[in-house]
Coordinates of C-alpha atoms in Angstrom, one line a residue:
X42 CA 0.0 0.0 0.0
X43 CA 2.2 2.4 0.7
X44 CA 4.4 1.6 -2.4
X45 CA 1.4 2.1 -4.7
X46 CA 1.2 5.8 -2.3
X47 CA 4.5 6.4 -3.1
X48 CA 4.0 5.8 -7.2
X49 CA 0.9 8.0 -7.3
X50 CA 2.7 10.9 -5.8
X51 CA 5.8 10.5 -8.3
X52 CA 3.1 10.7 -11.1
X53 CA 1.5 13.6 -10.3
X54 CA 5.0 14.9 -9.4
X55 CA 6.1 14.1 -12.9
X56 CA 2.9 15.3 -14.5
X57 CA 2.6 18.6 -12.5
X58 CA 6.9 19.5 -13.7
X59 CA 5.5 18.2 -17.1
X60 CA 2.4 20.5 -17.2
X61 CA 4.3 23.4 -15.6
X62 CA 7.4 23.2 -18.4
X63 CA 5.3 23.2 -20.9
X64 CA 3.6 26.2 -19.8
X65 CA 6.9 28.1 -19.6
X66 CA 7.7 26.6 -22.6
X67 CA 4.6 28.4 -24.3
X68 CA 5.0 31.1 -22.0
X69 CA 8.5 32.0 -23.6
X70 CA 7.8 31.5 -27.1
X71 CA 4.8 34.1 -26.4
X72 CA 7.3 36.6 -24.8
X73 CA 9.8 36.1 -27.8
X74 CA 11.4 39.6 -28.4
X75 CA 10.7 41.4 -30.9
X76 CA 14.0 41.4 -32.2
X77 CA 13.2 37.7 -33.1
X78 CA 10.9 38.3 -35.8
X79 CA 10.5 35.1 -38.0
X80 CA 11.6 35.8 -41.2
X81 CA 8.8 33.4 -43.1
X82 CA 5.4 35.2 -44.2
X83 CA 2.4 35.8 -42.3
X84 CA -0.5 33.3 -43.4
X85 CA -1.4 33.9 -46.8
X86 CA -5.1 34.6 -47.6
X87 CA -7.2 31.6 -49.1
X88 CA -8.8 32.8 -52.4
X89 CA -9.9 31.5 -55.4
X90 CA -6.3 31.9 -57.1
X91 CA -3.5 30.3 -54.8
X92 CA 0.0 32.1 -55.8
X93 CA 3.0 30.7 -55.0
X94 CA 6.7 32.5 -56.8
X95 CA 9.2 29.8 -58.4
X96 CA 12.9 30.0 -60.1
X97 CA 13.4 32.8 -58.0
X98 CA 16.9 33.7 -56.2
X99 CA 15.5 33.2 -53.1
X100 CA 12.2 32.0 -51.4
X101 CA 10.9 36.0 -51.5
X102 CA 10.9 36.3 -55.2
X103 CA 10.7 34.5 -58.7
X104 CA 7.6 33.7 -61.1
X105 CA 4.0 34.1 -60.2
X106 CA 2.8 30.5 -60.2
X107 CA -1.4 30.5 -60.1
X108 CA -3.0 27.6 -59.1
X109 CA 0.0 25.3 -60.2
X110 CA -1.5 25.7 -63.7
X111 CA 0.3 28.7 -65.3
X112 CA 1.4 31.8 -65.3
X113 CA 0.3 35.8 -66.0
X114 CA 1.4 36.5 -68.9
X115 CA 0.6 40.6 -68.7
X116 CA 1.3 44.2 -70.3
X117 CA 0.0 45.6 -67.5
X118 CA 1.9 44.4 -64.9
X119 CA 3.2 46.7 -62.2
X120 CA 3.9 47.1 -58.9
X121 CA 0.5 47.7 -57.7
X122 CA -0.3 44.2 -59.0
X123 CA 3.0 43.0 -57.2
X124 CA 1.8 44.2 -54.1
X125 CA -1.0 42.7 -54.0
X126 CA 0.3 39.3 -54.9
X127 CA 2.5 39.5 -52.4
X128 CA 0.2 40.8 -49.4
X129 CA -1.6 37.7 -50.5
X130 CA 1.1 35.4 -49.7
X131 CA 1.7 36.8 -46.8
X132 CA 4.1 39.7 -47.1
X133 CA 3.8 43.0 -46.3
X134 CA 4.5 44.3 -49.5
X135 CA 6.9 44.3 -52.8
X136 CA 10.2 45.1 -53.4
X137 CA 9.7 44.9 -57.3
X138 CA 7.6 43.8 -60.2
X139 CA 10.3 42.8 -62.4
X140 CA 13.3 40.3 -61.2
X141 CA 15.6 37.7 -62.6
X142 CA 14.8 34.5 -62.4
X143 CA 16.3 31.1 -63.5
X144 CA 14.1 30.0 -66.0
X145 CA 10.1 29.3 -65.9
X146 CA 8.1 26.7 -64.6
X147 CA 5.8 26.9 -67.5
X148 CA 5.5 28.8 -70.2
X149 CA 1.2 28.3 -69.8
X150 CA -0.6 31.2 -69.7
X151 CA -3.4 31.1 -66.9
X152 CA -4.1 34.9 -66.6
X153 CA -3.8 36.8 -69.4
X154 CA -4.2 40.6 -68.0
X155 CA -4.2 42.0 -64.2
X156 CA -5.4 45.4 -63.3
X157 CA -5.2 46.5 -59.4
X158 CA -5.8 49.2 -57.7
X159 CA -2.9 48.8 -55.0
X160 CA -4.9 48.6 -51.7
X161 CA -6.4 45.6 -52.4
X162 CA -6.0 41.6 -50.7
X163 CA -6.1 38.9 -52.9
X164 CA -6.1 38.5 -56.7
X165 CA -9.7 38.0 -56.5
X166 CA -10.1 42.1 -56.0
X167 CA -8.4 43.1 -58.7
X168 CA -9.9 42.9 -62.3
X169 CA -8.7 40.2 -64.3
X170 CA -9.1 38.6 -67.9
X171 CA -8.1 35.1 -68.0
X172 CA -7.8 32.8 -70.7
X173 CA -10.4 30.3 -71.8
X174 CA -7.2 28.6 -73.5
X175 CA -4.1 28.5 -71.9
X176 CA -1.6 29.6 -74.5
X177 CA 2.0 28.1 -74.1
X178 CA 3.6 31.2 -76.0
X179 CA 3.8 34.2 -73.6
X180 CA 7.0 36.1 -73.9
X181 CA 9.6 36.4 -71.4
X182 CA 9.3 40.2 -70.7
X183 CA 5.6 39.7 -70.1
X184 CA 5.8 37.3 -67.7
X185 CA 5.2 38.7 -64.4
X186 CA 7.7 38.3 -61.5
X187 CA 8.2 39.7 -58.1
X188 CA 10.2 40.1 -55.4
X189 CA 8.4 40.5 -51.7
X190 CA 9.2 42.5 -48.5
X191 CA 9.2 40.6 -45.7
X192 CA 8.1 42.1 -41.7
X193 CA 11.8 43.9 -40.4
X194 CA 14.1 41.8 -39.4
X195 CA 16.1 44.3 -36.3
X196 CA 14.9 47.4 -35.5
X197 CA 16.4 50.8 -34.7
X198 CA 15.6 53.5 -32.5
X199 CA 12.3 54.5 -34.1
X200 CA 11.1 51.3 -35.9
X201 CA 10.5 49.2 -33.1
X202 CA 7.4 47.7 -31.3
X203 CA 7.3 50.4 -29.0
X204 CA 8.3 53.4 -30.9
X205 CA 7.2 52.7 -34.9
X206 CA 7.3 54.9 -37.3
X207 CA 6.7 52.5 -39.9
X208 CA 9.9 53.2 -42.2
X209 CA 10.8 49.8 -42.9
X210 CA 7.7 48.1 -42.1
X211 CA 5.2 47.0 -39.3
X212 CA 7.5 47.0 -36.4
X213 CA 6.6 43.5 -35.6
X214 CA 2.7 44.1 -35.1
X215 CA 0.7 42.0 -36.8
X216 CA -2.7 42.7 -39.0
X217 CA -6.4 40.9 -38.8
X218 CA -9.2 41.7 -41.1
X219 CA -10.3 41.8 -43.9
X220 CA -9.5 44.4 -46.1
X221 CA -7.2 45.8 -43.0
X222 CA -4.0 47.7 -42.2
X223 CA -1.8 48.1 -45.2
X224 CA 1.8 49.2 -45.1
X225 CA 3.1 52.6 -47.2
X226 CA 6.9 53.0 -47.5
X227 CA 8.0 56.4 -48.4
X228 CA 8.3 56.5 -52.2
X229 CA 5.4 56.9 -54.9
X230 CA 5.0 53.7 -56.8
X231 CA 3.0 52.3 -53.8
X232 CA -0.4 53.1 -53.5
X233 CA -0.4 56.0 -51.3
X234 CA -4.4 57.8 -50.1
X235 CA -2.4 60.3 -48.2
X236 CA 1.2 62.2 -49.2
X237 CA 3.3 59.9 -51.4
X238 CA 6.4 60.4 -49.6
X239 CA 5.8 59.4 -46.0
X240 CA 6.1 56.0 -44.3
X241 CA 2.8 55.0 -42.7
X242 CA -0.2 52.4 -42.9
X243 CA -3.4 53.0 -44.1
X244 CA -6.5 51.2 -44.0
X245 CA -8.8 51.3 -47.3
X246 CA -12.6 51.4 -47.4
X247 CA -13.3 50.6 -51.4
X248 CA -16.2 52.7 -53.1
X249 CA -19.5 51.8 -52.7
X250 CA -18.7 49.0 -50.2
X251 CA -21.4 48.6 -47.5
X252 CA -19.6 46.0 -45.2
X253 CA -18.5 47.6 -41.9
X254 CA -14.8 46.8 -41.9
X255 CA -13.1 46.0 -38.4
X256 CA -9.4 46.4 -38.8
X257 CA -7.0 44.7 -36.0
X258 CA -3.4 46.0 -35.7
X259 CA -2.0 44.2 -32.6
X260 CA 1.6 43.9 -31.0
X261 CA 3.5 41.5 -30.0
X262 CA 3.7 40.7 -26.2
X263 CA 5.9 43.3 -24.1
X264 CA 6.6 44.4 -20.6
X265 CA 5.5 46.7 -19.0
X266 CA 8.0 48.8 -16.6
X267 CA 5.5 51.2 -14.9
X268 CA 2.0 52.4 -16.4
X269 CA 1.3 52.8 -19.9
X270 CA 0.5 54.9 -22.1
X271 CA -0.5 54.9 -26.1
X272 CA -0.2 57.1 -28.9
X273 CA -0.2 58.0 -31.9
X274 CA -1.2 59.6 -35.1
X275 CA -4.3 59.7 -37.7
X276 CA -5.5 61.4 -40.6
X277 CA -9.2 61.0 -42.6
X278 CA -10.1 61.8 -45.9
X279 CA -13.6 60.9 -45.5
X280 CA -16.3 59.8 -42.3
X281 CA -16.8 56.6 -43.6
X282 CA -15.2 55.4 -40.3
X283 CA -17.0 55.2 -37.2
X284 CA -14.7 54.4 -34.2
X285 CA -11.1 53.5 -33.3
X286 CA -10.1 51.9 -30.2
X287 CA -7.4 51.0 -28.0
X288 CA -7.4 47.7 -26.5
X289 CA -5.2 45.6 -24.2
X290 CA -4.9 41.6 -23.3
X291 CA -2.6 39.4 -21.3
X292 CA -0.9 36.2 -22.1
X293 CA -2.9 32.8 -21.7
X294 CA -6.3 34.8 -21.5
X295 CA -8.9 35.7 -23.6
X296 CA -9.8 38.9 -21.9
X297 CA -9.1 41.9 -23.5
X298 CA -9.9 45.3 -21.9
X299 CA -10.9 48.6 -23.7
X300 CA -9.1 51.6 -22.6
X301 CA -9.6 54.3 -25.3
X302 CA -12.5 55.0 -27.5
X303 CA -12.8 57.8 -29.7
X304 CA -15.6 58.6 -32.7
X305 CA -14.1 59.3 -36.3
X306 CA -17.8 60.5 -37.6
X307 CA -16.9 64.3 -37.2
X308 CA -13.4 64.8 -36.8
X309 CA -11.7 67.0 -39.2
X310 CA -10.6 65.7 -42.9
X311 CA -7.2 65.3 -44.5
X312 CA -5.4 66.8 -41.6
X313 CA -3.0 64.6 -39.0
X314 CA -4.1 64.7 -35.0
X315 CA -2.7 62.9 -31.9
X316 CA -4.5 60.2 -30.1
X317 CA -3.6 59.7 -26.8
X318 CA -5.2 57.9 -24.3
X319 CA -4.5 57.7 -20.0
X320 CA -2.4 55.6 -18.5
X321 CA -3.7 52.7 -17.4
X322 CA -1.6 49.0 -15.9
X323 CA -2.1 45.2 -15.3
X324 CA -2.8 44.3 -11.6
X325 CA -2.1 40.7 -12.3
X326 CA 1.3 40.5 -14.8
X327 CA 3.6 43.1 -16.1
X328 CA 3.4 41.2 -19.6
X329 CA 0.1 42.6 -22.1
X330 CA -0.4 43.4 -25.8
X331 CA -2.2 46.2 -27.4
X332 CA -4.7 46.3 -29.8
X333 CA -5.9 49.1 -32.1
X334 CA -9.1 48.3 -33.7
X335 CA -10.8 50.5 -36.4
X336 CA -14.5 50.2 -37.3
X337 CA -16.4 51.8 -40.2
X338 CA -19.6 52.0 -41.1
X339 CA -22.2 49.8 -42.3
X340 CA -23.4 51.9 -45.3
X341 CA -21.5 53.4 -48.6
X342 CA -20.4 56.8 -47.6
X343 CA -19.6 57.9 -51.3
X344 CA -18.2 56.4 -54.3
X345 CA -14.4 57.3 -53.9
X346 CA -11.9 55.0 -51.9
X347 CA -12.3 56.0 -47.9
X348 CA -9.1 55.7 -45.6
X349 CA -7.9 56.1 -43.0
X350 CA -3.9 56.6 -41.7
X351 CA -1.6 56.1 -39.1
X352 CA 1.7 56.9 -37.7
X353 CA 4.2 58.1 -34.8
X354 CA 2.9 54.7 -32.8
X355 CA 4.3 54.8 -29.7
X356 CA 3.9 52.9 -26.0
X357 CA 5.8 54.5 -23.3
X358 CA 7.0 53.0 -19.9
X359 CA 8.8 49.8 -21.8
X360 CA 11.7 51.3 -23.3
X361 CA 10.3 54.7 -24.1
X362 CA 9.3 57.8 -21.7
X363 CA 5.7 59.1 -21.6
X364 CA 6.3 62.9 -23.0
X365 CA 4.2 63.9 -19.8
X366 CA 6.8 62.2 -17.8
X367 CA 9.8 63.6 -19.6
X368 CA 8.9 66.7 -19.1
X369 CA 8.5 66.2 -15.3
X370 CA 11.8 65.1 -15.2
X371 CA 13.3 68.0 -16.9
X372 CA 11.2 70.2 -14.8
X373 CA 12.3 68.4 -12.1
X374 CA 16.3 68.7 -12.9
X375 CA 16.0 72.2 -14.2
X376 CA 14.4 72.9 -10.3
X377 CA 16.4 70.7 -8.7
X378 CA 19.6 72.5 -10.3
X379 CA 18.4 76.0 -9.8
X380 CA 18.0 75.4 -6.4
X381 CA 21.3 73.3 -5.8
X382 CA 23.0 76.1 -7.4
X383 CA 21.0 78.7 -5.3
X384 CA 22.2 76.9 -2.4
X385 CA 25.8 77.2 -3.5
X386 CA 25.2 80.8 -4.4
X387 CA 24.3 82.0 -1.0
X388 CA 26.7 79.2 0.7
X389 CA 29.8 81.2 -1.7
X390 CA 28.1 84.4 -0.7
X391 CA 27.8 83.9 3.4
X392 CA 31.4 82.7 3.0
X393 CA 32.9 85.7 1.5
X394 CA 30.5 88.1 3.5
X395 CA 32.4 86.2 6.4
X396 CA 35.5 86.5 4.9
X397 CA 35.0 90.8 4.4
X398 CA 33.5 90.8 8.2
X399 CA 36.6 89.3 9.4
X400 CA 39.1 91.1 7.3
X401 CA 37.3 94.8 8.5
X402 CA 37.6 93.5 12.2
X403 CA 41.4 92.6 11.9
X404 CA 42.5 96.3 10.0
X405 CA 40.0 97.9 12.9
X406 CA 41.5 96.4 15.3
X407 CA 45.4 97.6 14.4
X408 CA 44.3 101.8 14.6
X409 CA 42.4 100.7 18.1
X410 CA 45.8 99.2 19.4
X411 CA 48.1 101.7 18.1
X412 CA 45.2 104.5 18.8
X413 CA 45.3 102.8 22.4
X414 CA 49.7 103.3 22.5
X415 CA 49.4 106.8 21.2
X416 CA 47.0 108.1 23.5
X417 CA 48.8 106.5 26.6
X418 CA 52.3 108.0 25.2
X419 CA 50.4 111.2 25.2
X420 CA 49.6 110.9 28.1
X421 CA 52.7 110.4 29.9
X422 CA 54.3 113.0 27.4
X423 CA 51.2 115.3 28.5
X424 CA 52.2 114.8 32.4
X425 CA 56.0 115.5 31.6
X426 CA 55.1 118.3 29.7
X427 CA 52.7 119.7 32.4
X428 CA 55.4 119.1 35.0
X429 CA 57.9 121.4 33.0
X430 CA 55.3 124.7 32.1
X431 CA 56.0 127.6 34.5
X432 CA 52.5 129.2 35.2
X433 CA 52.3 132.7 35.3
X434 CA 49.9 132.5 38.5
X435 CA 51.5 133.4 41.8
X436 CA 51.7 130.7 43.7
X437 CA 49.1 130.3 46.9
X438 CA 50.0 132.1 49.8
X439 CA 50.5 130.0 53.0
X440 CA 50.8 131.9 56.6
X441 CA 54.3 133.0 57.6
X442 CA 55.8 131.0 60.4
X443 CA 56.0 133.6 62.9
X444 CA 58.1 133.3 65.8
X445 CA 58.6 135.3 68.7
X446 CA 61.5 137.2 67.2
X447 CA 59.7 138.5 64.2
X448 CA 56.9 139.2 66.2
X449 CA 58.5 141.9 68.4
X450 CA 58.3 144.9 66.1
X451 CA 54.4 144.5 66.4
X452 CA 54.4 144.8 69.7
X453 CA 53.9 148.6 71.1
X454 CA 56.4 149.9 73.1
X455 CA 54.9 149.5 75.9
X456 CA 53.8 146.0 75.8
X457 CA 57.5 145.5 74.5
X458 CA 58.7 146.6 77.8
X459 CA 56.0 144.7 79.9
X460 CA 57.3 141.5 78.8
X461 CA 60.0 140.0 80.3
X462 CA 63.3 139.1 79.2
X463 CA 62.6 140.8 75.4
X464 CA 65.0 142.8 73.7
X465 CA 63.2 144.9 70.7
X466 CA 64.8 143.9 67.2
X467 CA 65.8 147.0 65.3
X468 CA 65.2 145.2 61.6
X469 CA 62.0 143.0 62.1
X470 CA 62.1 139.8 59.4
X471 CA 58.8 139.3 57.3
X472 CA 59.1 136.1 55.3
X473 CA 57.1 136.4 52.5
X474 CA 57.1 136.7 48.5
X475 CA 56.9 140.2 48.3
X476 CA 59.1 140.4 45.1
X477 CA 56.6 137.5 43.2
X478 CA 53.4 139.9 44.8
X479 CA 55.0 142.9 43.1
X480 CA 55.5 141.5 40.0
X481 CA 52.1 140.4 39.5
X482 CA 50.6 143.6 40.5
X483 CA 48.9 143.1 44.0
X484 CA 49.5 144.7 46.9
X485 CA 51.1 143.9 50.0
X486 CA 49.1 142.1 52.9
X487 CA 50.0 142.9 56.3
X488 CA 51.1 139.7 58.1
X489 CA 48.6 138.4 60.7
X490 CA 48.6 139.8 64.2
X491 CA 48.5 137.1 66.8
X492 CA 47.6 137.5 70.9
X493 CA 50.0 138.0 73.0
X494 CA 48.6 134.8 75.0
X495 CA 49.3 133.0 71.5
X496 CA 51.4 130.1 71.6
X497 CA 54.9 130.4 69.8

């Protein structure tokens, strides 16, 4: 029992590892890049005339073998016809309506004249006059060759899934529908509805035609890095069309979500606008596809060919920037910048105010110091100087020491003789600066009187 346990849980083991390689298996060949475009054809369209080229160089070119019967053996040949022919087969075009080849498979003429307007699918559109019987004779230079275009094999810059301008072809994106997108290169031997000399697809209502048409141009699978955003350019030359619209899907799904819508019936003719549409995301994968579907309407709008073009495809956040985005950026450096150098400015400014503060304080500081010595040296000189002037004021008088010997002569006689032991002085002495008192022009002052009781 718990052998048989054991077994069952290595099968489902093996068949789960199985189940989930092969779903990375698929899941990588649907995430192939875009730089891996196969080389081989799209699916050619099934009409009543199958095409197939022979004694060609190569695989793209040779002699237009119809039906494996014969050949077109026609005047009228051109590249218009070759376009078509090819478009059929599964190419996006034709090089040229004339090549060499290395001989004929047959020499039997099937269709004897071909007469196409360019735009169309198949054979089947195109007015034809065949031959009721086959003539073996056609000559060499009427027998029509080709040599297709196949989708671009690398890309550059601007032709590229997410950035096409459609110079060498689709970009990798594929066309559904029928009639639907049709690829323009830039020269005039094409069938051009717009300006002969610009690279762009087109999608061709034919006159009187009251099918509605529904045109499918999708991409290949590609990764998101953030939100996306799709744009692009369109011109009209008539309202026959009623809607385009943007669509998205994810791998292994059939779920497809709508995310722009706009009405053709009243835009302006024969002029180019910009569609753009929000961003929008996946919540469940980073891995989606877009789809740009064009509708007409159901009824004949006139009797000349209606059409519709487009260029300038791009899908920003893969390995493009949304304008919108760009432009934030810019802003964003140009601000960032400004104020980093703002920053410095003031920083350089502060710096040298600093600098000037600093270099002011040190030279005011020198005059203060030697201002400082100067007026202390004046000083010093001012006391010295002070100490030598004479002044012409007489100096203060200060009482005369008096003793009892100068005193005498100011005593009377008789008090003279009343004191004992005195001997009157014939020259009394006056100490004072009588000679400095003259000179300045004062007079004389007596010299105090004292009491006889006075202490000498």
């Amino acid at each position: 029992m718990r052998e048989l346990s054991l077994l069952v849980l290595i099968i489902l083991s093996s068949s789960i590892k199985g189940s989930h390689e092969t779903s990375n298996k698929q899941r990588d060949r649907d995430l192939r890049s875009a730089s891996n475009v196969s080389v081989s054809p799209t699916k050619a369209i099934s009409t009543g005339y199958a095409v197939t080229l022979s004694h060609g160089g190569n695989a793209t070119s040779g002699v237009i073998y119809v039906n494996q019967q014969g050949i077109i053996c026609s005047s009228t040949w051109d590249l218009y016809s070759a376009d078509v022919v090819c478009r059929q087969m599964g190419y996006i075009g034709a090089y040229s309506s004339s090549v060499t080849t290395n001989g004929f498979p047959t020499r039997s003429t099937l269709i004897n004249s071909t007469q196409c307007n360019g735009y169309e699918s198949s054979l089947d559109e195109c007015t034809l006059t065949t031959s009721s019987s086959p003539s073996s004779n056609c000559p060499p230079a009427r027998i029509a060759t080709v040599s297709c275009q196949l989708q671009q094999e690398s890309y550059t810059s601007s032709d590229k899934p997410s950035e096409c301008d459609f110079n060498y072809g689709l970009c990798g994106w594929n066309t559904t529908g029928n009639p639907t997108w049709i690829w323009h290169p830039s020269n005039a031997q094409h069938f051009a509805a717009f300006l002969d000399h610009l690279s762009y697809i087109q999608l061709i209502k034919p006159p009187s035609d009251t099918n509605q048409i529904t045109a499918t141009l999708s991409s290949p699978f590609l990764k998101r890095i953030g939100r996306v955003y799709v744009s692009f350019r369109y011109i009209l030359n008539s309202h026959a069309f009623d809607s385009i619209e943007i669509h998205y899907s994810i791998p292994d799904t059939l779920f497809t979500s709508r995310v722009h819508s706009d009405s053709l019936t009243s835009k302006p003719l024969n002029s180019w606008r910009t569609l753009s549409t929000a961003t929008f995301q996946m919540r469940t994968t980073t891995i989606f596809q877009v789809q740009i579907i064009c509708k007409s309407l159901s009824t004949a709008h006139d009797s000349k060919i209606s059409a519709i073009g487009l260029d300038d495809l791009r899908i920003y956040t893969l390995d493009a920037t949304h304008p919108s985005v760009t432009a934030s950026i810019i802003s964003r450096v140009v601000i960032g910048v400004g104020v980093g150098l703002t920053v410095i400015a003031i920083c350089i400014f502060s710096r040298y105010v600093a600098r000037v503060q600093r270099k002011q304080a040190r030279n005011a500081d020198i005059p203060l110091a030697e201002a400082s010595n100067s007026q202390g040296a004046d000083h010093d000189n001012a006391d010295h100087h002070d100490a030598n002037i004479t002044s012409d004021q007489p100096p203060p008088s200060y009482p005369t020491v008096v003793n009892f010997r100068s005193t005498e002569h100011l005593l009377d006689n008789s008090s003279r003789d009343a004191l004992p032991g005195t001997n009157p002085s014939p020259d009394p002495v006056t100490c004072n600066n009588s000679n400095e008192s003259n000179l300045a022009g004062e007079p004389i002052a007596p010299p105090p009187t004292y009491d006889e009781t006075s202490t000498v």
